mmCIF file of C-alpha atoms (C1' of nucleotides) in Angstrom:
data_model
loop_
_atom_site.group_PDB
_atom_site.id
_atom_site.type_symbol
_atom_site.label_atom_id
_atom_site.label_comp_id
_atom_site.label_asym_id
_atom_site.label_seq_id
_atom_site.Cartn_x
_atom_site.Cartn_y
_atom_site.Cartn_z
ATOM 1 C CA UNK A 101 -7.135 129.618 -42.521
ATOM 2 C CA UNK A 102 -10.588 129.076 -43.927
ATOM 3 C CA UNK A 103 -13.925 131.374 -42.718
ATOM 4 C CA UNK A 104 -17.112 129.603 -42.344
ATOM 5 C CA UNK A 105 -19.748 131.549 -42.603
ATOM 6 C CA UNK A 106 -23.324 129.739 -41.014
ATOM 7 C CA UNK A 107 -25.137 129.821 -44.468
ATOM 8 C CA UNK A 108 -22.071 127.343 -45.317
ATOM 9 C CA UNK A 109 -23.334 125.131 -42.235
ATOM 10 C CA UNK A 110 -26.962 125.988 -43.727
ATOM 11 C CA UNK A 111 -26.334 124.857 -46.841
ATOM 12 C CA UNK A 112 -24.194 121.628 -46.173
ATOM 13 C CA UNK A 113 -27.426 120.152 -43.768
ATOM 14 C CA UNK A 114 -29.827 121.163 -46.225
ATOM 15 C CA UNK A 115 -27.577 118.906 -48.500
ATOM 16 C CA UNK A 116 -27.688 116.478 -46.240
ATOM 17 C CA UNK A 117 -31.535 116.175 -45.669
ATOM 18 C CA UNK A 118 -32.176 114.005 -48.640
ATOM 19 C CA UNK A 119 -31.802 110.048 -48.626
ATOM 20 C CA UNK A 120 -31.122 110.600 -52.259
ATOM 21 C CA UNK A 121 -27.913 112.670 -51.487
ATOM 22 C CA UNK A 122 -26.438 111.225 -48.659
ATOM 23 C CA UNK A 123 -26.410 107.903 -51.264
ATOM 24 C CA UNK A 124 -24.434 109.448 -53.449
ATOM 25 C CA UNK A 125 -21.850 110.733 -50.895
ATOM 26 C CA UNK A 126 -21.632 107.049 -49.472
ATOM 27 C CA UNK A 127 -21.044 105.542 -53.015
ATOM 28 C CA UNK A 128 -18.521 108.924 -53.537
ATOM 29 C CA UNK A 129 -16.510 107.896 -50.982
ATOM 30 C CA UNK A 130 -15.344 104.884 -52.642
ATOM 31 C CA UNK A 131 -14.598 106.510 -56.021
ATOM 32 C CA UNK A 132 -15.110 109.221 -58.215
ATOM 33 C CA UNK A 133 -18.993 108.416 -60.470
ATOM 34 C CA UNK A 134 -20.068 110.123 -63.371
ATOM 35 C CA UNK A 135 -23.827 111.502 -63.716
ATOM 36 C CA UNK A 136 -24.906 107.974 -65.362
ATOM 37 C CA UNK A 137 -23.362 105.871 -62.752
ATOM 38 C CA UNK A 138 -24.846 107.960 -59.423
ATOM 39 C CA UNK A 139 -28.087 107.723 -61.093
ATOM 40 C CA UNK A 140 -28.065 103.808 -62.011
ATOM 41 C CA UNK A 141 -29.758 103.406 -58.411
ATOM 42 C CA UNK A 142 -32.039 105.523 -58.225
ATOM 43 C CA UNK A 143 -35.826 105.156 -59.493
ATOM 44 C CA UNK A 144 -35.752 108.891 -60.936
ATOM 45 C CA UNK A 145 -35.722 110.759 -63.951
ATOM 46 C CA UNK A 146 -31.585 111.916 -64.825
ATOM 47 C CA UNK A 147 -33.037 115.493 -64.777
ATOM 48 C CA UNK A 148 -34.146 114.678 -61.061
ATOM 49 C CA UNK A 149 -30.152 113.511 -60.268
ATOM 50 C CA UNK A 150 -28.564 116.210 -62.331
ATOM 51 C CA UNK A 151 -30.520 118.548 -59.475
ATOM 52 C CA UNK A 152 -29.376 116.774 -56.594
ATOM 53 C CA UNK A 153 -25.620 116.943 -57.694
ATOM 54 C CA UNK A 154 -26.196 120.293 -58.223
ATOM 55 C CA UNK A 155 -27.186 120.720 -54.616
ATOM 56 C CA UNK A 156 -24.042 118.716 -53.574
ATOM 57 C CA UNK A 157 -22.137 121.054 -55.880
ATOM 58 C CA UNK A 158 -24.134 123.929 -54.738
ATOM 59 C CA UNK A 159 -22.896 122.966 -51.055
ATOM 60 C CA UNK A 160 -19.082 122.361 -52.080
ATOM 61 C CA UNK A 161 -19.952 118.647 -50.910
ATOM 62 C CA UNK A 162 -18.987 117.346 -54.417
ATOM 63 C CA UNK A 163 -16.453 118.914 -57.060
ATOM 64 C CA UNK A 164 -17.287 118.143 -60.453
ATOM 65 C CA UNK A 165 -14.760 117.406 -63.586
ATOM 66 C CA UNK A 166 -15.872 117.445 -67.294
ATOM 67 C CA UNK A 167 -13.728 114.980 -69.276
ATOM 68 C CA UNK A 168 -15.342 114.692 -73.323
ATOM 69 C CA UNK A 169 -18.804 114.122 -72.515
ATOM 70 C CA UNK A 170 -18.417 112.918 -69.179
ATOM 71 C CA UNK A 171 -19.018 114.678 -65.823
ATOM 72 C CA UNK A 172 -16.715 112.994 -63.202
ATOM 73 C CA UNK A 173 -18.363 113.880 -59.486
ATOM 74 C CA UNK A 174 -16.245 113.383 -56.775
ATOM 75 C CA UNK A 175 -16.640 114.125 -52.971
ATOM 76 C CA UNK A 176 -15.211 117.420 -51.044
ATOM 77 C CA UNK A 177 -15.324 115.951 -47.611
ATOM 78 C CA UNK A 178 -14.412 119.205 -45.532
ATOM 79 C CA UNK A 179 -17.894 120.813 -45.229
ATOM 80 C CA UNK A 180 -19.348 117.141 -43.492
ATOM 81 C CA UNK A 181 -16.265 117.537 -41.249
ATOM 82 C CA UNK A 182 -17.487 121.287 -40.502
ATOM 83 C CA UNK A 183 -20.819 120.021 -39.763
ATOM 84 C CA UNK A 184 -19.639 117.412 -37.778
ATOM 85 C CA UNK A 185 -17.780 120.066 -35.845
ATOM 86 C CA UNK A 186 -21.028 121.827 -35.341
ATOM 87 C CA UNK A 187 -22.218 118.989 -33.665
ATOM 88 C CA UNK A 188 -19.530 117.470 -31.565
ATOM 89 C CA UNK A 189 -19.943 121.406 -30.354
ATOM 90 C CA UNK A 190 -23.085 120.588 -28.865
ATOM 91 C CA UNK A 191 -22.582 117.647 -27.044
ATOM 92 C CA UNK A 192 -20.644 119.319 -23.936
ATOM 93 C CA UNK A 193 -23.048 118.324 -21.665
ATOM 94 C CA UNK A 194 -24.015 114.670 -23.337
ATOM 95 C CA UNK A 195 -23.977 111.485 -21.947
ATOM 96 C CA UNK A 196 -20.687 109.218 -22.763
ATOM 97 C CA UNK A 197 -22.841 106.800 -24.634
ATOM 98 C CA UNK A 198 -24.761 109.351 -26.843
ATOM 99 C CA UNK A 199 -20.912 110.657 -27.316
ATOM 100 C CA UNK A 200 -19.675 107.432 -28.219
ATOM 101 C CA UNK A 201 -22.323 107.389 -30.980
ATOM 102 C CA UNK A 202 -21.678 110.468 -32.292
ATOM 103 C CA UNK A 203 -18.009 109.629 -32.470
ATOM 104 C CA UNK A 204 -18.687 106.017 -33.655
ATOM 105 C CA UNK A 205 -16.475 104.998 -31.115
ATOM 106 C CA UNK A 206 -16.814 100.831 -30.746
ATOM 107 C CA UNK A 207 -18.703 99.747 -27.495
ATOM 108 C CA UNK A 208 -19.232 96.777 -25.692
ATOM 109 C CA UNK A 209 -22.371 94.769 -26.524
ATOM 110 C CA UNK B 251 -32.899 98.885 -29.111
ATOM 111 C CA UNK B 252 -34.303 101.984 -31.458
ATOM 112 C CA UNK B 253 -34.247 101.303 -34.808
ATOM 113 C CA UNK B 254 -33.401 104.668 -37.122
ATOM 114 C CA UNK B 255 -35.110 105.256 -40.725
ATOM 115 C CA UNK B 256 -33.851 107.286 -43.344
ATOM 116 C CA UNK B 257 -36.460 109.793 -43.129
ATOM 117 C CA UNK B 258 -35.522 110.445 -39.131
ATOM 118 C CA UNK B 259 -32.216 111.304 -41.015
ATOM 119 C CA UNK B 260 -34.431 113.546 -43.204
ATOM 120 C CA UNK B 261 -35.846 115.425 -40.581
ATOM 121 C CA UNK B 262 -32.719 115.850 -38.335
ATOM 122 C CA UNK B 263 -30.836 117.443 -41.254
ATOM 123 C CA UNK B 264 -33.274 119.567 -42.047
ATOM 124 C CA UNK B 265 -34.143 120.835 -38.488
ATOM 125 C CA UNK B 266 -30.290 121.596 -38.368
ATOM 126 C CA UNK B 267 -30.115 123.370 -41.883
ATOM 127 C CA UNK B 268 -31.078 127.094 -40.120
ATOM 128 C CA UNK B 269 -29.232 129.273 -38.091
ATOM 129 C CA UNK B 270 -32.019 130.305 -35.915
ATOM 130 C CA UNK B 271 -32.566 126.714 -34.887
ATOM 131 C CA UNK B 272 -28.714 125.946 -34.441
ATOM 132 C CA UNK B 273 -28.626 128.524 -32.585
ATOM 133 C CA UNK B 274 -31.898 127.565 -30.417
ATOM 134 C CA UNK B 275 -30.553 123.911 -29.792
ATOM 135 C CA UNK B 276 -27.464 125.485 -28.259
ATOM 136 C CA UNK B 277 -28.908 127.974 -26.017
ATOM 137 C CA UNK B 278 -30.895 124.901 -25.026
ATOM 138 C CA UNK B 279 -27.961 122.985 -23.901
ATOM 139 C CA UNK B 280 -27.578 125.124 -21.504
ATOM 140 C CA UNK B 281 -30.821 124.605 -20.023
ATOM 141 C CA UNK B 282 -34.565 124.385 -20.780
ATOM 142 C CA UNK B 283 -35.805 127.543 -21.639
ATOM 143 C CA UNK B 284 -39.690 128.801 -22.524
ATOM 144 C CA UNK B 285 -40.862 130.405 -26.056
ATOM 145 C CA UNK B 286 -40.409 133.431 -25.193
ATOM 146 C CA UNK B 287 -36.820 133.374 -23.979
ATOM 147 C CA UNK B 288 -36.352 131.317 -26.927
ATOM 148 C CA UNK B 289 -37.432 134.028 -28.822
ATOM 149 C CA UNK B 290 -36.224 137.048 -27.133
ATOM 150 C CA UNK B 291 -32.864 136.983 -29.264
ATOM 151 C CA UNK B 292 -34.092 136.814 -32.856
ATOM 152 C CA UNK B 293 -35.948 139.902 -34.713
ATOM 153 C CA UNK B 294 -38.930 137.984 -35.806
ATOM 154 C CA UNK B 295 -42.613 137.332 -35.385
ATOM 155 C CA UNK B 296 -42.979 135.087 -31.934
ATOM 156 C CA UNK B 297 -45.044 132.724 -34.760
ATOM 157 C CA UNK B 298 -42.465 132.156 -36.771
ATOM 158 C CA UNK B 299 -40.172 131.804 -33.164
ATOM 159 C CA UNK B 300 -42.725 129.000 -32.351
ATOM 160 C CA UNK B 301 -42.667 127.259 -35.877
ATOM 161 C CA UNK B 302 -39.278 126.993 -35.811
ATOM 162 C CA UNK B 303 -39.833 125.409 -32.402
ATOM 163 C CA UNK B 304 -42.458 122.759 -34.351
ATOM 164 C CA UNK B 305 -39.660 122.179 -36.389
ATOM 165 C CA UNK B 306 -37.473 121.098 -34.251
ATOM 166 C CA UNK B 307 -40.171 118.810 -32.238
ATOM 167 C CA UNK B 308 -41.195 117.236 -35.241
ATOM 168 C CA UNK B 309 -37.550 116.347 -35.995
ATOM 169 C CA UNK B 310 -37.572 114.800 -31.757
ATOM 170 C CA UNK B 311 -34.847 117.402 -31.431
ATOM 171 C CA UNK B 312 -36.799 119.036 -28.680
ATOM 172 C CA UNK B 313 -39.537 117.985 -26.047
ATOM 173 C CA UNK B 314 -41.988 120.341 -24.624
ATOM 174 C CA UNK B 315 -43.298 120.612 -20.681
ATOM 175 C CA UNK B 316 -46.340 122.741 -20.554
ATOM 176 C CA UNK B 317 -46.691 124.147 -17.304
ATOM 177 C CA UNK B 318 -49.700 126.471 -17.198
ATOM 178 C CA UNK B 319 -48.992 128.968 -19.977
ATOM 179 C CA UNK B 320 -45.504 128.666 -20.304
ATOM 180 C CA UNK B 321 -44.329 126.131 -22.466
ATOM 181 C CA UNK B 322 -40.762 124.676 -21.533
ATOM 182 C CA UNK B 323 -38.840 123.713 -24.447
ATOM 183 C CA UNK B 324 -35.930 120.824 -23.767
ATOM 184 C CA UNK B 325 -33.041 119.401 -25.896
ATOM 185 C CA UNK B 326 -33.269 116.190 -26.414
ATOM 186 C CA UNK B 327 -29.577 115.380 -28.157
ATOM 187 C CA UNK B 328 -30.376 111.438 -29.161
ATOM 188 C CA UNK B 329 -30.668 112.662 -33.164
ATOM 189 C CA UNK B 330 -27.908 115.044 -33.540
ATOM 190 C CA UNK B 331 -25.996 112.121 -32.237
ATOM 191 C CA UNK B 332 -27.462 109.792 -35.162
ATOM 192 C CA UNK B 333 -26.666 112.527 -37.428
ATOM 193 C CA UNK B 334 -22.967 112.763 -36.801
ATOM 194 C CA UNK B 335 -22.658 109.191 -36.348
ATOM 195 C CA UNK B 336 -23.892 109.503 -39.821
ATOM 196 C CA UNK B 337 -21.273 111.808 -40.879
ATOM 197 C CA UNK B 338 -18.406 109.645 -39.091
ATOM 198 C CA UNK B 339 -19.574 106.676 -40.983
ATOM 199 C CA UNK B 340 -17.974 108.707 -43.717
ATOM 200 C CA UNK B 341 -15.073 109.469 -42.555
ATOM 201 C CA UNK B 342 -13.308 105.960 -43.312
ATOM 202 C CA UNK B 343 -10.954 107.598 -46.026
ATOM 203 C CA UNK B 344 -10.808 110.944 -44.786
ATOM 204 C CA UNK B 345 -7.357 112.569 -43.970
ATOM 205 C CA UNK B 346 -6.341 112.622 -40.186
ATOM 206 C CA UNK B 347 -7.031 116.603 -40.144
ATOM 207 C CA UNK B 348 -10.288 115.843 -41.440
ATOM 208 C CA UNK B 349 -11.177 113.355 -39.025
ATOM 209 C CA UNK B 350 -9.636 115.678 -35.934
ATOM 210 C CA UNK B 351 -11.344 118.708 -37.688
ATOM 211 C CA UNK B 352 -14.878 116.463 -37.308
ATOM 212 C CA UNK B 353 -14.600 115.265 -33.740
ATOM 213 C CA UNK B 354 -13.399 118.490 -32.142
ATOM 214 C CA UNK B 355 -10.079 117.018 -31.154
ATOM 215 C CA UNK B 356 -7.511 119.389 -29.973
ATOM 216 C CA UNK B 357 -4.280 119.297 -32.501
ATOM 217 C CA UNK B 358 -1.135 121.288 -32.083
ATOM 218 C CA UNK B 359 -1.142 124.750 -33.746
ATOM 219 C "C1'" DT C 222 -63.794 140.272 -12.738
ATOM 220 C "C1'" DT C 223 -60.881 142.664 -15.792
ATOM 221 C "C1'" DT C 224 -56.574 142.919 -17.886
ATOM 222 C "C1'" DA C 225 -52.106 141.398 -19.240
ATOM 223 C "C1'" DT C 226 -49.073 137.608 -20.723
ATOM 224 C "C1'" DA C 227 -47.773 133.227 -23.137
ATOM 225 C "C1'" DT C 228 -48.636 130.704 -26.801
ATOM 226 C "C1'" DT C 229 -50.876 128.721 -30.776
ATOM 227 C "C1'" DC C 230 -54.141 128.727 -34.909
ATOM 228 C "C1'" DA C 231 -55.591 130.373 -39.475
ATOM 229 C "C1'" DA C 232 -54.843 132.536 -43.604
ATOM 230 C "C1'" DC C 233 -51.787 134.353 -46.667
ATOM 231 C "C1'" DA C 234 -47.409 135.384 -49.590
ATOM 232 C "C1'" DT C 235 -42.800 134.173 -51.144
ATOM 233 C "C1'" DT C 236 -39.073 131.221 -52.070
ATOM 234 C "C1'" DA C 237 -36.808 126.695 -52.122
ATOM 235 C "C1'" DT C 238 -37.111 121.558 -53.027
ATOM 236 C "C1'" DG C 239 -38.065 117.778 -55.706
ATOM 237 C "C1'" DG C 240 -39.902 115.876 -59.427
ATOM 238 C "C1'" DT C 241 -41.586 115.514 -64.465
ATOM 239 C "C1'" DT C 242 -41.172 115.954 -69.784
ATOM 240 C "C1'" DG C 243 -39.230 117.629 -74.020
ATOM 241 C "C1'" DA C 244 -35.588 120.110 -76.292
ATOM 242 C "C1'" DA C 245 -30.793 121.533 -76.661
ATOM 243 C "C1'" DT C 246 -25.763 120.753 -76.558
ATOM 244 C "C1'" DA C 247 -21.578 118.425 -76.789
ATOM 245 C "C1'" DT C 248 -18.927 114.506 -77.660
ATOM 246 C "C1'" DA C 249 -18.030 109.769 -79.029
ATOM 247 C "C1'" DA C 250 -18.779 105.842 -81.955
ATOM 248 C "C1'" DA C 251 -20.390 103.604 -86.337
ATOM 249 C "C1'" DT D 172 -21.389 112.017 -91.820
ATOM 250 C "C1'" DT D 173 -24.891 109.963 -89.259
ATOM 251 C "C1'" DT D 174 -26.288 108.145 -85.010
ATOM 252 C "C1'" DA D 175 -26.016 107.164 -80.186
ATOM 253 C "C1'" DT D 176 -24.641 108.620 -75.531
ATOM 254 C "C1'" DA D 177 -23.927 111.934 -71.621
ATOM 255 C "C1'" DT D 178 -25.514 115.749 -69.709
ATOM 256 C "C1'" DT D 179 -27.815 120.080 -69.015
ATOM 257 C "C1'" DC D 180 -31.502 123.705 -69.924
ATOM 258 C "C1'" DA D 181 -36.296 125.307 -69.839
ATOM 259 C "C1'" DA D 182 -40.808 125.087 -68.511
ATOM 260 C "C1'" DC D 183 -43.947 123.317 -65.599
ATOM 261 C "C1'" DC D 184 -46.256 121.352 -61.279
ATOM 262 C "C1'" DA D 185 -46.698 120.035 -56.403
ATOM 263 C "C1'" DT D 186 -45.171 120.405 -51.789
ATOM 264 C "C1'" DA D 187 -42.378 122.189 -47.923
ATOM 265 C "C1'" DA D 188 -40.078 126.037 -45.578
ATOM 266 C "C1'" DT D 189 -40.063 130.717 -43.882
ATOM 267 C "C1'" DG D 190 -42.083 134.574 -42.789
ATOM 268 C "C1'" DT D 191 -46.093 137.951 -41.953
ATOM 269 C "C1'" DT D 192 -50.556 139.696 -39.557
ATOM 270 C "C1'" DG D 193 -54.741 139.168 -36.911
ATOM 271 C "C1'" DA D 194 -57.594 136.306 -34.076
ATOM 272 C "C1'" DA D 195 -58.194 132.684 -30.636
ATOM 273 C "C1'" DT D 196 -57.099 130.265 -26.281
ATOM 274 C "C1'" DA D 197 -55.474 129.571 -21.826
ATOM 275 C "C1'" DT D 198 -53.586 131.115 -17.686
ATOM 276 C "C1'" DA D 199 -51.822 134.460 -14.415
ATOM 277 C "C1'" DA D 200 -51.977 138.867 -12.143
ATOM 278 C "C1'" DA D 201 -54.347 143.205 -10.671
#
DNA sequence: TTTATATTCAACATTATGGTTGAATATAAA
DNA sequence: TTTATATTCAACCATAATGTTGAATATAAA
């Protein structure tokens, strides 16, 4: 059984609080990207990416593998579930539709 | 029907990313509460108590009700709903533990 | 009216984020 | 072996976050 410790939680927002990042962990969900190919989007400097997936990395959001020159990024999806957790925590006292957006559940329109 | 921007993501993370103000949002689903209460839990300056507090407004995570000198802080839960619908928009190839682990759904031990 | 309470404002210091450019390193391709 | 590609390291700059202390403001209580 895993410990999570709140700096974990702290960490895995502060991931999450960049446009930039959260990106990267859509595209990352498909497949595993190296360096080049998560920066191709973006209108930024590589140095500027190489510090976001550091964050990621930082956050044990992303695992990296080194393969020649290559850096193969792929996503660890376990502390978005934790934060998720953290969340769905909250909503106790919500209201069924704000819970059925939080769970994504499919409404009528 | 509210539209969302990337940047309200910004702000939502980032009001979540510390432990004082996770921990603020859920004595505050409890019920509202003033500063000071707010406060009363954490060893720190009532200032930084109330930037925290700014924080958290500016992200529309809380609304404030001043009623003479007592300023009563609410949760309002609309964003941390975005941000795990965020998170569950994810989740499309996650394992079913995973997925359980991120909605809070009980699972046999 | 005087005093105490609730809260913010202003100024400051420290650390973290987010970006840049130029150089270094390692590996692959010509 | 020379050259190109993939990536990081180092130094720098600007801004945001996190905290402090002391003063200001507004309201309630004595």
């Amino acid at each position: 059984m895993v410990e999570y410790k709140s700096s974990d939680l702290d960490r895995t927002f502060t991931a999450l609080s960049h446009e930039v990042r959260r990106s990267m962990l859509a595209r990352l969900q498909q497949s595993e990207l190296r360096v080049t190919e998560l920066a191709e989007p973006f209108d930024m400097s590589l140095n500027a990416v190489s510090k976001h997936i550091r964050l990621l990395e930082a956050a044990n959001l992303v695992t990296r593998r080194v393969e020649g020159r290559d850096h193969w990024i792929s996503v660890n999806p376990e502390p978005m579930a934790q934060a998720s957790a953290w969340i769905e925590a909250q909503a106790k006292f919500w209201s069924p539709r704000l819970h059925k957006l939080a769970k994504l559940v499919e409404r009528k329109p």
